[in-house]
CSV table of C-alpha atoms and ligand atoms in Angstrom, one decimal:
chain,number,residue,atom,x,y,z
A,1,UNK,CA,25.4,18.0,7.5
A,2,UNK,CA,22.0,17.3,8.6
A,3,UNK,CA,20.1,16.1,11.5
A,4,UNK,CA,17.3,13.6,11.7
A,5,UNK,CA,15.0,12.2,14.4
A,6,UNK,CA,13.8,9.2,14.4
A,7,UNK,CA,9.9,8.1,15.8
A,8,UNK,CA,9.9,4.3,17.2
A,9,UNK,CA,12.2,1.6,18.3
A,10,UNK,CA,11.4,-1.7,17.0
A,11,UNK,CA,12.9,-3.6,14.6
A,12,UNK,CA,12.9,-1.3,11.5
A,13,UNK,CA,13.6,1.5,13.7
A,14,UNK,CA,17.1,-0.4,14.0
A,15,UNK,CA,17.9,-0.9,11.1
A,16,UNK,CA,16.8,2.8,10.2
A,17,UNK,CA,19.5,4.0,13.0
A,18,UNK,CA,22.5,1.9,12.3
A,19,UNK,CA,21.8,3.2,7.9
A,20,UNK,CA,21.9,6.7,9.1
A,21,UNK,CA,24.8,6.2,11.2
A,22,UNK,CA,26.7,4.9,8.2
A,23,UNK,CA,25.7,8.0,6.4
A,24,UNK,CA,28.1,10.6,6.4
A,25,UNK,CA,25.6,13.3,5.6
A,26,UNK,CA,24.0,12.9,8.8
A,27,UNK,CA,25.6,14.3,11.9
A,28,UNK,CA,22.8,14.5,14.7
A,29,UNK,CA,20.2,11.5,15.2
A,30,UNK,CA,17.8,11.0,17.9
A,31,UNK,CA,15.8,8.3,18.3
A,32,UNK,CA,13.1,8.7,20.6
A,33,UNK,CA,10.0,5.9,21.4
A,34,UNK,CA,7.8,5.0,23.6
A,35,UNK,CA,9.9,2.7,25.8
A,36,UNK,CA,13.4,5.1,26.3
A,37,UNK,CA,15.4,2.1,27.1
A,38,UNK,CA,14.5,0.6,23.6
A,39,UNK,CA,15.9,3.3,21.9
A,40,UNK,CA,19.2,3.0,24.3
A,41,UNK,CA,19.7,-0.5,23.3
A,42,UNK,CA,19.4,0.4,19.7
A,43,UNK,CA,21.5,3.2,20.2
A,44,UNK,CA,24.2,1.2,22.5
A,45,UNK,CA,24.4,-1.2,19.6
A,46,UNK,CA,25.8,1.6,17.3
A,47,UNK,CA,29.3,2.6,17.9
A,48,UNK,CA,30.4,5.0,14.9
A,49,UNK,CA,28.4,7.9,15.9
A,50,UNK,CA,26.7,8.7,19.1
A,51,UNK,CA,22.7,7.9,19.1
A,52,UNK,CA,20.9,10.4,21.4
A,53,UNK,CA,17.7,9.1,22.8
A,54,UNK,CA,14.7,10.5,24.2
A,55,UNK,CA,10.6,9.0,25.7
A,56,UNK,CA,8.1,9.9,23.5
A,57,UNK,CA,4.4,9.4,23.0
A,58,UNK,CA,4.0,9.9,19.3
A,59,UNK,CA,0.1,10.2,19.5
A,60,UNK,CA,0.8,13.4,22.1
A,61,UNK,CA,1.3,16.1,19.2
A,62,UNK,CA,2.2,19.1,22.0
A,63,UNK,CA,5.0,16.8,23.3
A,64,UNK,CA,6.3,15.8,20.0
A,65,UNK,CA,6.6,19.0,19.0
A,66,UNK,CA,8.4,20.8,22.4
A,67,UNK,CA,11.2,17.6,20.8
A,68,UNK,CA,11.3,18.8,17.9
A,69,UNK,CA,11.8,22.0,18.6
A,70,UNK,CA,14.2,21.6,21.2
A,71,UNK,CA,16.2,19.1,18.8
A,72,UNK,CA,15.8,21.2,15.6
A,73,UNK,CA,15.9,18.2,13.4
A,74,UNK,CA,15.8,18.7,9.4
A,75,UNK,CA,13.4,15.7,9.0
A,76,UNK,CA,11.2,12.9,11.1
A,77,UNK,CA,11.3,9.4,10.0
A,78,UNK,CA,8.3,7.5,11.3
A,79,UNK,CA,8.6,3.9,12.1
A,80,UNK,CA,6.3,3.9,14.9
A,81,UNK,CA,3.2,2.2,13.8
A,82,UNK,CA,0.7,3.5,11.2
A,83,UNK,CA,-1.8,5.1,14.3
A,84,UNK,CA,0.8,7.6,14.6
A,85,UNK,CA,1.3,8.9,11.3
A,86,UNK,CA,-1.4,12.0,11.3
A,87,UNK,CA,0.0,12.6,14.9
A,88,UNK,CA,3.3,13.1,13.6
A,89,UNK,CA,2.8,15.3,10.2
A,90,UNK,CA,0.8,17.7,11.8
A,91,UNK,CA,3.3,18.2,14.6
A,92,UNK,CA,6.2,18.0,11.5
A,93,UNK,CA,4.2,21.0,10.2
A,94,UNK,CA,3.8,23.2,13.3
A,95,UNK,CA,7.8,22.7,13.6
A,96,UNK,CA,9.0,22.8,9.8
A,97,UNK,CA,10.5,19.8,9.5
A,98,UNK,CA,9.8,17.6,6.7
A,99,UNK,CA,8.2,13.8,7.3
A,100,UNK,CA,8.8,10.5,6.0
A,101,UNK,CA,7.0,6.8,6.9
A,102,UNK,CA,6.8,3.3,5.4
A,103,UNK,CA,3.3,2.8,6.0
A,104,UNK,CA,0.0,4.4,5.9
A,105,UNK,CA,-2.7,6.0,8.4
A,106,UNK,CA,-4.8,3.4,9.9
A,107,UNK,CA,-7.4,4.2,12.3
A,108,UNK,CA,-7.1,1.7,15.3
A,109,UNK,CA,-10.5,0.8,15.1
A,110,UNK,CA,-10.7,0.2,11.6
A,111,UNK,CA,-8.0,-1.7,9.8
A,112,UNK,CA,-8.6,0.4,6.6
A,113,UNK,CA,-5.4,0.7,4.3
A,114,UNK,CA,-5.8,4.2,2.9
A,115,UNK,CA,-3.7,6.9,1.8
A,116,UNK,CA,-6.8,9.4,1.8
A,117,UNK,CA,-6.4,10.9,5.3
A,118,UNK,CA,-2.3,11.8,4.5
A,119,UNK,CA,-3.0,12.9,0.9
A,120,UNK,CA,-5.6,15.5,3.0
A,121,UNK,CA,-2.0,16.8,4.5
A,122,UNK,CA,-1.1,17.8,0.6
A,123,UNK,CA,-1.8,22.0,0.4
A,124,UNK,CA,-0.6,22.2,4.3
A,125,UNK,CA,2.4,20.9,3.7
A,126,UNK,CA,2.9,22.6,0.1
A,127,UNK,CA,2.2,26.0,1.7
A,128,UNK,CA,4.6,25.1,4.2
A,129,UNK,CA,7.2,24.4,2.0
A,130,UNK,CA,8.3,21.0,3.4
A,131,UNK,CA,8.5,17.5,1.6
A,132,UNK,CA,6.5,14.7,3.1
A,133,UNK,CA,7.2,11.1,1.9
A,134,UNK,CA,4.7,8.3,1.6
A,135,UNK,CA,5.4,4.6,2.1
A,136,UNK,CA,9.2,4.5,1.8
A,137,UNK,CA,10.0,1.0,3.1
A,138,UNK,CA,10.3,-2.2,0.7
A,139,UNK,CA,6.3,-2.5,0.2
A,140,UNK,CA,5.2,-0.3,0.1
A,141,UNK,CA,8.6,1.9,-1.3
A,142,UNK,CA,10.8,0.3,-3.2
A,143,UNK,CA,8.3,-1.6,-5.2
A,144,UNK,CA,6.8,1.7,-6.3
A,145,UNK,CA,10.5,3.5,-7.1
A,146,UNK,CA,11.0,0.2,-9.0
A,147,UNK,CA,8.6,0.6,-10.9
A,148,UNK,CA,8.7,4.1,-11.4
A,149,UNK,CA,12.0,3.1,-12.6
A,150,UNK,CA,10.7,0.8,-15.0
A,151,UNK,CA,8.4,3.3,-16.4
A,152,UNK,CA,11.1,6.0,-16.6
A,153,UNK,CA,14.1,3.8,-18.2
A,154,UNK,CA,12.2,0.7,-20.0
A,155,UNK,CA,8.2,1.2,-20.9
A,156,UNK,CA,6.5,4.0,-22.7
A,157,UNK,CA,3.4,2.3,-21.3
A,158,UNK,CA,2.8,0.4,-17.9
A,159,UNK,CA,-0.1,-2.1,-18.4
A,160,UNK,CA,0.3,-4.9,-15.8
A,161,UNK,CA,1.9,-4.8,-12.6
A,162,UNK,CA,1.9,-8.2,-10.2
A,163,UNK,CA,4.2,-7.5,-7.1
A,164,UNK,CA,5.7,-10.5,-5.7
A,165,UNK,CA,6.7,-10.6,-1.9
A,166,UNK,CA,8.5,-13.9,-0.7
A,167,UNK,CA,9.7,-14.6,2.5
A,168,UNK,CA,11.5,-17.8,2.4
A,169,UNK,CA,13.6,-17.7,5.7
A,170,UNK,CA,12.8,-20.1,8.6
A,171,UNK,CA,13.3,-18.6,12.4
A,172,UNK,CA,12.5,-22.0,14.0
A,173,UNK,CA,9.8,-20.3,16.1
A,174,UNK,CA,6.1,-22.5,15.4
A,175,UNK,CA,4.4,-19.2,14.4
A,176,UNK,CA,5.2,-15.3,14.6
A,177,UNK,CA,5.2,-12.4,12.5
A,178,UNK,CA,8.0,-10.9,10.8
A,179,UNK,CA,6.7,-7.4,11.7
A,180,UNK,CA,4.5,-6.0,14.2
A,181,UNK,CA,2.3,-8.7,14.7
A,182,UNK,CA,-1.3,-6.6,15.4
A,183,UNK,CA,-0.8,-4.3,12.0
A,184,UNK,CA,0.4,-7.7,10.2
A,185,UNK,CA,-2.5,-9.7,10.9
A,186,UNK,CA,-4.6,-6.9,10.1
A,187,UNK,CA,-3.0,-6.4,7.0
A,188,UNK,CA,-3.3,-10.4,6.1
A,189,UNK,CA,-7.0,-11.3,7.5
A,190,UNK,CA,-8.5,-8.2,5.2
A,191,UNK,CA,-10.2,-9.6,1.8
A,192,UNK,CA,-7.9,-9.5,-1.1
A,193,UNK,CA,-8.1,-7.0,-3.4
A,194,UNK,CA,-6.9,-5.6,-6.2
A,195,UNK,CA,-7.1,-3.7,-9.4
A,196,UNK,CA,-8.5,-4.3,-12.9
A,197,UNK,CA,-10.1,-2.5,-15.9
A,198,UNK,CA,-10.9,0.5,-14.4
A,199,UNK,CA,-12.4,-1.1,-11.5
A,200,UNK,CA,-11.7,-2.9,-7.8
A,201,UNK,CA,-12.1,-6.2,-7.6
A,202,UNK,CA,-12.6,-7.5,-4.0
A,203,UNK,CA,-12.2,-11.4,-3.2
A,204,UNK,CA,-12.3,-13.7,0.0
A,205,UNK,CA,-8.8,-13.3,2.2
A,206,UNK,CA,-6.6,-16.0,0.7
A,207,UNK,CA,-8.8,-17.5,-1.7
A,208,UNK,CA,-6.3,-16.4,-5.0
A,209,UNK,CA,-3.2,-18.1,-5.3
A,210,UNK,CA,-0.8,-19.4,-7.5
A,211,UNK,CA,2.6,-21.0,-7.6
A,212,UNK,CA,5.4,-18.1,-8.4
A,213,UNK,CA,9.1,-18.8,-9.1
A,214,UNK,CA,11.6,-16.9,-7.2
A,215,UNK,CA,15.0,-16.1,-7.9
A,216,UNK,CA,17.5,-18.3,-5.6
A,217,UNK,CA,14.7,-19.8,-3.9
A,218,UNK,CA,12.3,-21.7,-6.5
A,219,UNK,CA,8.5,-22.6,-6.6
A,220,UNK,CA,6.6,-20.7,-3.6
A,221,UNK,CA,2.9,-20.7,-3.3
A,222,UNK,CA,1.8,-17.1,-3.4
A,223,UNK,CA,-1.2,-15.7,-2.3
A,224,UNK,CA,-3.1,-12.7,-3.3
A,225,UNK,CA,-3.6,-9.1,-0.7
A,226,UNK,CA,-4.7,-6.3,-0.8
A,227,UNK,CA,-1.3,-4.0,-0.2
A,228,UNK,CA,-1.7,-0.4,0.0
A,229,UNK,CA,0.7,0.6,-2.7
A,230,UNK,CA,-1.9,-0.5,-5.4
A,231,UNK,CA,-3.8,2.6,-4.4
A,232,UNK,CA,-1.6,5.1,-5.0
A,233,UNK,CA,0.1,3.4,-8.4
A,234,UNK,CA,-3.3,3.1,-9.7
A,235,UNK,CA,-3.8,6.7,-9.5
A,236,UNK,CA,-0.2,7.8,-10.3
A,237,UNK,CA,0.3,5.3,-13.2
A,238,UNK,CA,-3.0,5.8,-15.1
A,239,UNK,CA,-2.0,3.6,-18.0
A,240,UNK,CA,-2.5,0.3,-15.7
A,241,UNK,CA,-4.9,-2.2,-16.6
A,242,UNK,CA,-4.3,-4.6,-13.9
A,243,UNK,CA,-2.5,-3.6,-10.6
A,244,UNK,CA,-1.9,-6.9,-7.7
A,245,UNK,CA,0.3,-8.0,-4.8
A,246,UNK,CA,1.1,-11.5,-4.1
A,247,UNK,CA,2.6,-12.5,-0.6
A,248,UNK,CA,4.3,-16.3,-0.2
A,249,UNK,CA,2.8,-18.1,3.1
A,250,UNK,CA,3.5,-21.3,4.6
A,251,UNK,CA,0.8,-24.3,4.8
A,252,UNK,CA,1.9,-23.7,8.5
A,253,UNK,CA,1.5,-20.8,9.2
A,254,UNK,CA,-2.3,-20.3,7.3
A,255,UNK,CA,-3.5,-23.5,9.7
A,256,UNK,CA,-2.0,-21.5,12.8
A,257,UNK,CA,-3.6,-18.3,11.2
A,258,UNK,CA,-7.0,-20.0,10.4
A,259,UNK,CA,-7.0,-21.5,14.0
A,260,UNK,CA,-6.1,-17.9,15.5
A,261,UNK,CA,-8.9,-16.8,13.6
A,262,UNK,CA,-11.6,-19.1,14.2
A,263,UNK,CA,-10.8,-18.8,17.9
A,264,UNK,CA,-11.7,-15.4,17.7
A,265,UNK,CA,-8.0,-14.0,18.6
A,266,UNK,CA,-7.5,-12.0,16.0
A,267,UNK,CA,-10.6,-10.1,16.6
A,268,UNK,CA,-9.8,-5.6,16.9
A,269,UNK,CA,-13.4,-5.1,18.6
A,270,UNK,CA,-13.1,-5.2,22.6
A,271,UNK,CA,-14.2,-8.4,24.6
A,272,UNK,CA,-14.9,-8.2,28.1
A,273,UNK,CA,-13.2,-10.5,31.0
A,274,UNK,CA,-14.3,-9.8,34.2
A,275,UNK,CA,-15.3,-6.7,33.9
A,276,UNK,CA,-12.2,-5.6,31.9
A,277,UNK,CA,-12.4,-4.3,28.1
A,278,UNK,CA,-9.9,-6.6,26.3
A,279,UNK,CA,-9.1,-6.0,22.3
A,280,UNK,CA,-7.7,-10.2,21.3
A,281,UNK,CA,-5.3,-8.9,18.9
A,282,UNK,CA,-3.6,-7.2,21.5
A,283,UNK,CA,-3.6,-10.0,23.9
A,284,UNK,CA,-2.5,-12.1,20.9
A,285,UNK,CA,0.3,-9.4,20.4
A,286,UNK,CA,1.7,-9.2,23.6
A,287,UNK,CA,1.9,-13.9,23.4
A,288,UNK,CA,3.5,-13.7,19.9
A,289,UNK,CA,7.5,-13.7,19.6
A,290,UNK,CA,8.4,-9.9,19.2
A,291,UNK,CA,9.5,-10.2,15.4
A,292,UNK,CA,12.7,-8.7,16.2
A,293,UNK,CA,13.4,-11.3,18.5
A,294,UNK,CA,13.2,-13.4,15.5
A,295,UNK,CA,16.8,-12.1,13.8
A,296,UNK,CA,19.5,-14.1,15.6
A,297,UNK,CA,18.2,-17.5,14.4
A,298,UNK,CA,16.6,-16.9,11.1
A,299,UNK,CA,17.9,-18.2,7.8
A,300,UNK,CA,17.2,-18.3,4.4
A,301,UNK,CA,16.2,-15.3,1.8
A,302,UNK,CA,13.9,-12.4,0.9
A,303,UNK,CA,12.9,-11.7,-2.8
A,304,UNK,CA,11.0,-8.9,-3.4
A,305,UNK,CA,10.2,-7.4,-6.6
A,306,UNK,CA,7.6,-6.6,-9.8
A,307,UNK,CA,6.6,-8.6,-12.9
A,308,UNK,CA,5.6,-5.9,-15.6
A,309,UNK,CA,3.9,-5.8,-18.9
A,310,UNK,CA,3.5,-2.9,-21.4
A,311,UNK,CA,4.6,-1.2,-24.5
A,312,UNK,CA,8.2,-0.2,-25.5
A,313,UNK,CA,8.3,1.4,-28.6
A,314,UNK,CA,5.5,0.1,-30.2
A,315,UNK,CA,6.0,-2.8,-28.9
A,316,UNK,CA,5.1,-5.7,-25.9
A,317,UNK,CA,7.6,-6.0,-23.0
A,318,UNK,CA,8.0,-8.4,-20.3
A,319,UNK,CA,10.3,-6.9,-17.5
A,320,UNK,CA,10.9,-7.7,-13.6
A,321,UNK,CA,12.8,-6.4,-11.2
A,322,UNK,CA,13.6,-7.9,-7.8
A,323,UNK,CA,15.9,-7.8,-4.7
A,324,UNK,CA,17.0,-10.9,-2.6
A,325,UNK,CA,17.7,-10.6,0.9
A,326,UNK,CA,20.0,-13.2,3.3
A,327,UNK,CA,18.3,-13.0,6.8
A,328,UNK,CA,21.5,-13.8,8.6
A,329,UNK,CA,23.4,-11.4,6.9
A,330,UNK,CA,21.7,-8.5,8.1
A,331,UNK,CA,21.7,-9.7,11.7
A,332,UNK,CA,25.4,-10.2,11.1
A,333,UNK,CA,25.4,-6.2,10.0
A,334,UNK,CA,22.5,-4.7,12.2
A,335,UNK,CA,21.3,-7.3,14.4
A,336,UNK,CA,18.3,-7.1,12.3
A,337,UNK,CA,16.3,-10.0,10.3
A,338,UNK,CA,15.4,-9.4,6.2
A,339,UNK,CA,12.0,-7.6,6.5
A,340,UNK,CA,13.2,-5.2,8.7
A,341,UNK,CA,16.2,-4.5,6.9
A,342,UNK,CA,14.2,-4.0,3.6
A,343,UNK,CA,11.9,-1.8,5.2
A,344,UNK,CA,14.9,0.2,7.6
A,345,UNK,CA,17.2,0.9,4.2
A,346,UNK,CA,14.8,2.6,2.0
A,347,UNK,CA,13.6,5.3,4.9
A,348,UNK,CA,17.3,6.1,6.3
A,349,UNK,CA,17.9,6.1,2.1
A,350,UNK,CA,15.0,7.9,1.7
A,351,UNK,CA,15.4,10.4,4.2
A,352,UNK,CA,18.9,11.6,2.6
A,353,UNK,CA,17.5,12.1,-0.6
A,354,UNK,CA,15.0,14.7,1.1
A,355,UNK,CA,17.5,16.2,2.9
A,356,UNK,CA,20.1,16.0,0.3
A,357,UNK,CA,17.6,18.1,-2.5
A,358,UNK,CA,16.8,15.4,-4.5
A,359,UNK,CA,13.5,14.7,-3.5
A,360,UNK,CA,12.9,17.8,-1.5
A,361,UNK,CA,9.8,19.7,-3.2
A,362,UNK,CA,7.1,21.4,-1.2
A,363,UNK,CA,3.5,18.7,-0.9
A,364,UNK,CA,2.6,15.2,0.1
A,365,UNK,CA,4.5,12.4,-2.0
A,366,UNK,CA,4.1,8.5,-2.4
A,367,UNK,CA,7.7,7.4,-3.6
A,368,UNK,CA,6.4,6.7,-6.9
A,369,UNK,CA,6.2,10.7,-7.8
A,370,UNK,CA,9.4,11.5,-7.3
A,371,UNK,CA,12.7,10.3,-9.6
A,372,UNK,CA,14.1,7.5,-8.9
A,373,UNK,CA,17.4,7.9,-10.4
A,374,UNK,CA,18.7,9.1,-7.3
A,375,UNK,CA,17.7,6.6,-5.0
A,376,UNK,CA,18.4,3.3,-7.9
A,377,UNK,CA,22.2,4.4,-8.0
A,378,UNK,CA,22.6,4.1,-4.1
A,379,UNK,CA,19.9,1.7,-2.4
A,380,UNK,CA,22.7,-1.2,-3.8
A,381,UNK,CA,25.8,-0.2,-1.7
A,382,UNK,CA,23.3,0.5,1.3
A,383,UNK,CA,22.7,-2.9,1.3
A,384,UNK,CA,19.8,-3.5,-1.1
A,385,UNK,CA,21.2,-4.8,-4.7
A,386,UNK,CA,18.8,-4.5,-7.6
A,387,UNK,CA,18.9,-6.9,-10.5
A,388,UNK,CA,16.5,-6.7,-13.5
A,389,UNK,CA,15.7,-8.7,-16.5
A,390,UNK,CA,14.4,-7.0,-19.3
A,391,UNK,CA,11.9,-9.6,-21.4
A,392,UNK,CA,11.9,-11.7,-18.5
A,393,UNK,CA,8.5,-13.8,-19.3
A,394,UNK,CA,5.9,-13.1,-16.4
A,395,UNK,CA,4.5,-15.6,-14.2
A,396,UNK,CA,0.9,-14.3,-14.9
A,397,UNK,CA,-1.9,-15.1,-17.3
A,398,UNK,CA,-2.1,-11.7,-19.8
A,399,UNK,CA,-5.0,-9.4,-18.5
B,401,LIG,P1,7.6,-2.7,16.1
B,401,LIG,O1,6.3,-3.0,16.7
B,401,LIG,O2,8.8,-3.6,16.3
B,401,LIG,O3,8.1,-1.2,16.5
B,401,LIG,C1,7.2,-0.2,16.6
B,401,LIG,C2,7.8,0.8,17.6
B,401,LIG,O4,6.9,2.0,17.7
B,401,LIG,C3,8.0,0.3,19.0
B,401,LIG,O5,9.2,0.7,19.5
B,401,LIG,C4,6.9,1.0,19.8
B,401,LIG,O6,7.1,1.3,21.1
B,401,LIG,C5,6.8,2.3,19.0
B,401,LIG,N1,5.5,3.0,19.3
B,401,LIG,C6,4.3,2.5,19.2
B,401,LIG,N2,3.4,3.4,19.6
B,401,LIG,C7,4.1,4.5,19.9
B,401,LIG,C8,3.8,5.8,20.4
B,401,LIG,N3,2.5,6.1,20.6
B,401,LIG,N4,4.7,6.7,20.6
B,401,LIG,C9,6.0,6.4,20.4
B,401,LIG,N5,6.4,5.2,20.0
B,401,LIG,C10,5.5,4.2,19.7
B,401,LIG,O7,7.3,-2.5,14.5
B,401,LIG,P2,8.3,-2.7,13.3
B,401,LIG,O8,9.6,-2.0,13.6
B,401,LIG,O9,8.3,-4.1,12.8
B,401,LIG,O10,7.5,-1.8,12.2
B,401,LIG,C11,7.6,-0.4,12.2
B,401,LIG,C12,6.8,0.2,11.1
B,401,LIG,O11,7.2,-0.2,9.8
B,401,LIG,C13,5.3,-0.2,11.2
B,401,LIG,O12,4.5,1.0,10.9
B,401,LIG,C14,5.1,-1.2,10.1
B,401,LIG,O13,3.8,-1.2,9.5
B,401,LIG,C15,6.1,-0.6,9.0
B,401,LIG,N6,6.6,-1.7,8.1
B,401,LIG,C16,6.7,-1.3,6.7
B,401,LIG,C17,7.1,-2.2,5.8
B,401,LIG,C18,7.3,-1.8,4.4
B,401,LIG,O14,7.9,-2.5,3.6
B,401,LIG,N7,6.8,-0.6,4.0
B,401,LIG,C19,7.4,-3.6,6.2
B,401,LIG,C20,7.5,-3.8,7.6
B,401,LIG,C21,7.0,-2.9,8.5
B,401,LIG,P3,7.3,0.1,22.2
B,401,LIG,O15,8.8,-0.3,22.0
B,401,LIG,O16,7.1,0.8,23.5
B,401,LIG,O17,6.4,-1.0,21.8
């Protein structure tokens, strides 16, 4: 039996709570946040096992770790937010437990999506002989076990890799993110960028895009990012020629974005008024819908998944792999909408196989790395079905 704390109480941290309740191998959670009586409405929504809860500010390392060591937990699941992550590993390694997030460091003042400053955390936390885990949500997560899976079960080489992120729910609200707003629109308003022949190529936000076909949904406009994954499959899969992520947006919701931006709202550098130092993301934060607000009304589906192109046996091979999500299903299971539950799966998932042996090996780890037998032959009957099509043609023009 094991015991696991969890760092945040939003709307993955949810979904995260109610997985690992449903998990027999865990016995002891606590959930502690920033605002206690999140965490107590999260853990009043769970009624198979009791939820302990406790206040925490995750960027105070002393008072994260008197928690952890008066809790004793075997490992930490971060879904705070991403300004919290070197916070928490270094109190995770002053208290021996291992770590696990779903997304990477960013420096509040500089929306920079890199995995250097956690890969630093490598020899500590191999000399300490704990297991920390790297981006284990949807995307980044299960996008990189997919295609580790890929690699392991259907290519000798990996070539091309376009991952295809579609959201094509409706929540009826004008605009709103589906996660936290501030790191969303960071993520979104950086230039695209992504990987080819050896090199980075770096173009305008939004200015690639293409019409993709989705399974169950059809024809969505899909527009190129830069996503953080590509970083660390670029350097774990050297064989890749061409490495991008495509996300489907709404005419809508660009205008509203464009508008926001224009206005100067989505701005991370602080403005005064009258006298007071005021950052307009924040601002724009606190007028936007909380995204987990969003679960009770939204419809429609998720699909998520990777086109590749390689070698099998001598050979070319198409392949994708893909998961669809119904919004109102998981509110109907965990009160949560798709993205969360697609990010909350693979951590409380993740976190068992750690905990469970299977991925537990001393050092620093993006999901990638590690096998992903384990994790294929449960993520379905948590909740996350896999389907793949072997020779599926992709949507892409050859590299
Ligand atoms: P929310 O904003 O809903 O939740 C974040 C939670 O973290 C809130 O409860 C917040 O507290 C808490 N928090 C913030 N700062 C601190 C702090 N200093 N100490 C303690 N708690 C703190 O975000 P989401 O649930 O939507 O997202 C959670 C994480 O998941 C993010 O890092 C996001 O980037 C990541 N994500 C990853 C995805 C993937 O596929 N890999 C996809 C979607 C999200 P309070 O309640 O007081 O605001």
């Amino acid at each position: 039996m094991a015991r696991v704390m969890v760092v945040g109480a939003g709307g993955v941290s949810r979904v995260v709570t109610h997985k690992l309740a449903a998990l027999e191998e865990f016995d002891q959670i606590l959930l502690a946040s920033r605002t206690l009586e999140r965490c107590n409405r999260i853990a009043q929504s769970i009624s198979t096992k009791s939820i302990q809860t406790a206040q925490l500010d995750a960027d105070d390392v002393p008072e994260t770790l008197k928690l952890l060591e008066t809790f004793r937990p075997d490992i930490l699941i971060n879904v705070a937010l991403p300004y919290q992550d070197l916070a928490l590993m270094d109190a995770c390694l002053q208290a021996g437990v291992h770590y696990l997030d779903t997304a990477n460091y960013e420096p509040p003042d500089n929306p920079k999506f890199e995995y250097r400053w956690q890969w630093a955390y490598q020899e500590r936390f191999f000399e300490a002989g704990l297991t920390a885990i790297l981006g284990c949500g949807f995307d980044p997560g299960v996008t990189g076990i997919f295609t580790a899976h890929a690699l392991k079960h259907h290519f000798d080489e990996i070539h091309e890799l376009d991952i295809v992120d579609c959201n094509a729910g409706s929540h009826g609200r004008a605009f709103a993110t589906n996660f936290n707003p501030e790191i969303n629109i960071r993520e979104i308003t950086q230039p695209g960028r992504y990987y080819e022949k050896g090199e980075w190529v770096t173009v305008p936000p939004l200015s690639m895009h293409q019409s993709i076909e989705y399974p169950e949904i059809g024809d969505r406009e899909s527009y190129l990012l830069y996503h953080e994954e590509l970083e660390s499959l670029v350097k774990h899969i050297p064989t890749l020629k061409r490495a991008r992520f495509w996300m489907t947006f709404s005419q809508s919701y660009l205008t509203y974005l464009d508008v926001l931006q224009n206005l100067g709202l989505t701005r991370i550098d602080p403005v005064d008024y009258e006298g007071t130092p005021v950052i307009p993301l924040k601002l724009l934060k606190k007028l936007l819908p909380d995204p987990s607000s969003l679960a009770a009304n939204y419809t429609g589906q998720t699909s998520i998944g990777c086109h590749l192109r390689g070698i099998k046996n001598g050979k070319p091979q198409q392949y994708y792999i893909y998961n669809n999500c119904d919004h109102a299903k998981a509110y109907q299971e965990v009160g949560a909408q798709a993205i969360s539950y697609t990010t909350g799966v693979p951590a409380a998932l993740g976190a068992l196989m750690v905990v469970n042996g299977a991925w537990q090996k001393p050092g620093v780890f993006n999901v990638e790395q590690l096998d992903p037998d384990p994790f294929m032959q449960r993520i379905g009957s948590l909740g996350l079905p896999w389907h793949e099509v072997i020779g599926h043609p992709s949507p892409f023009a050859e590299v």
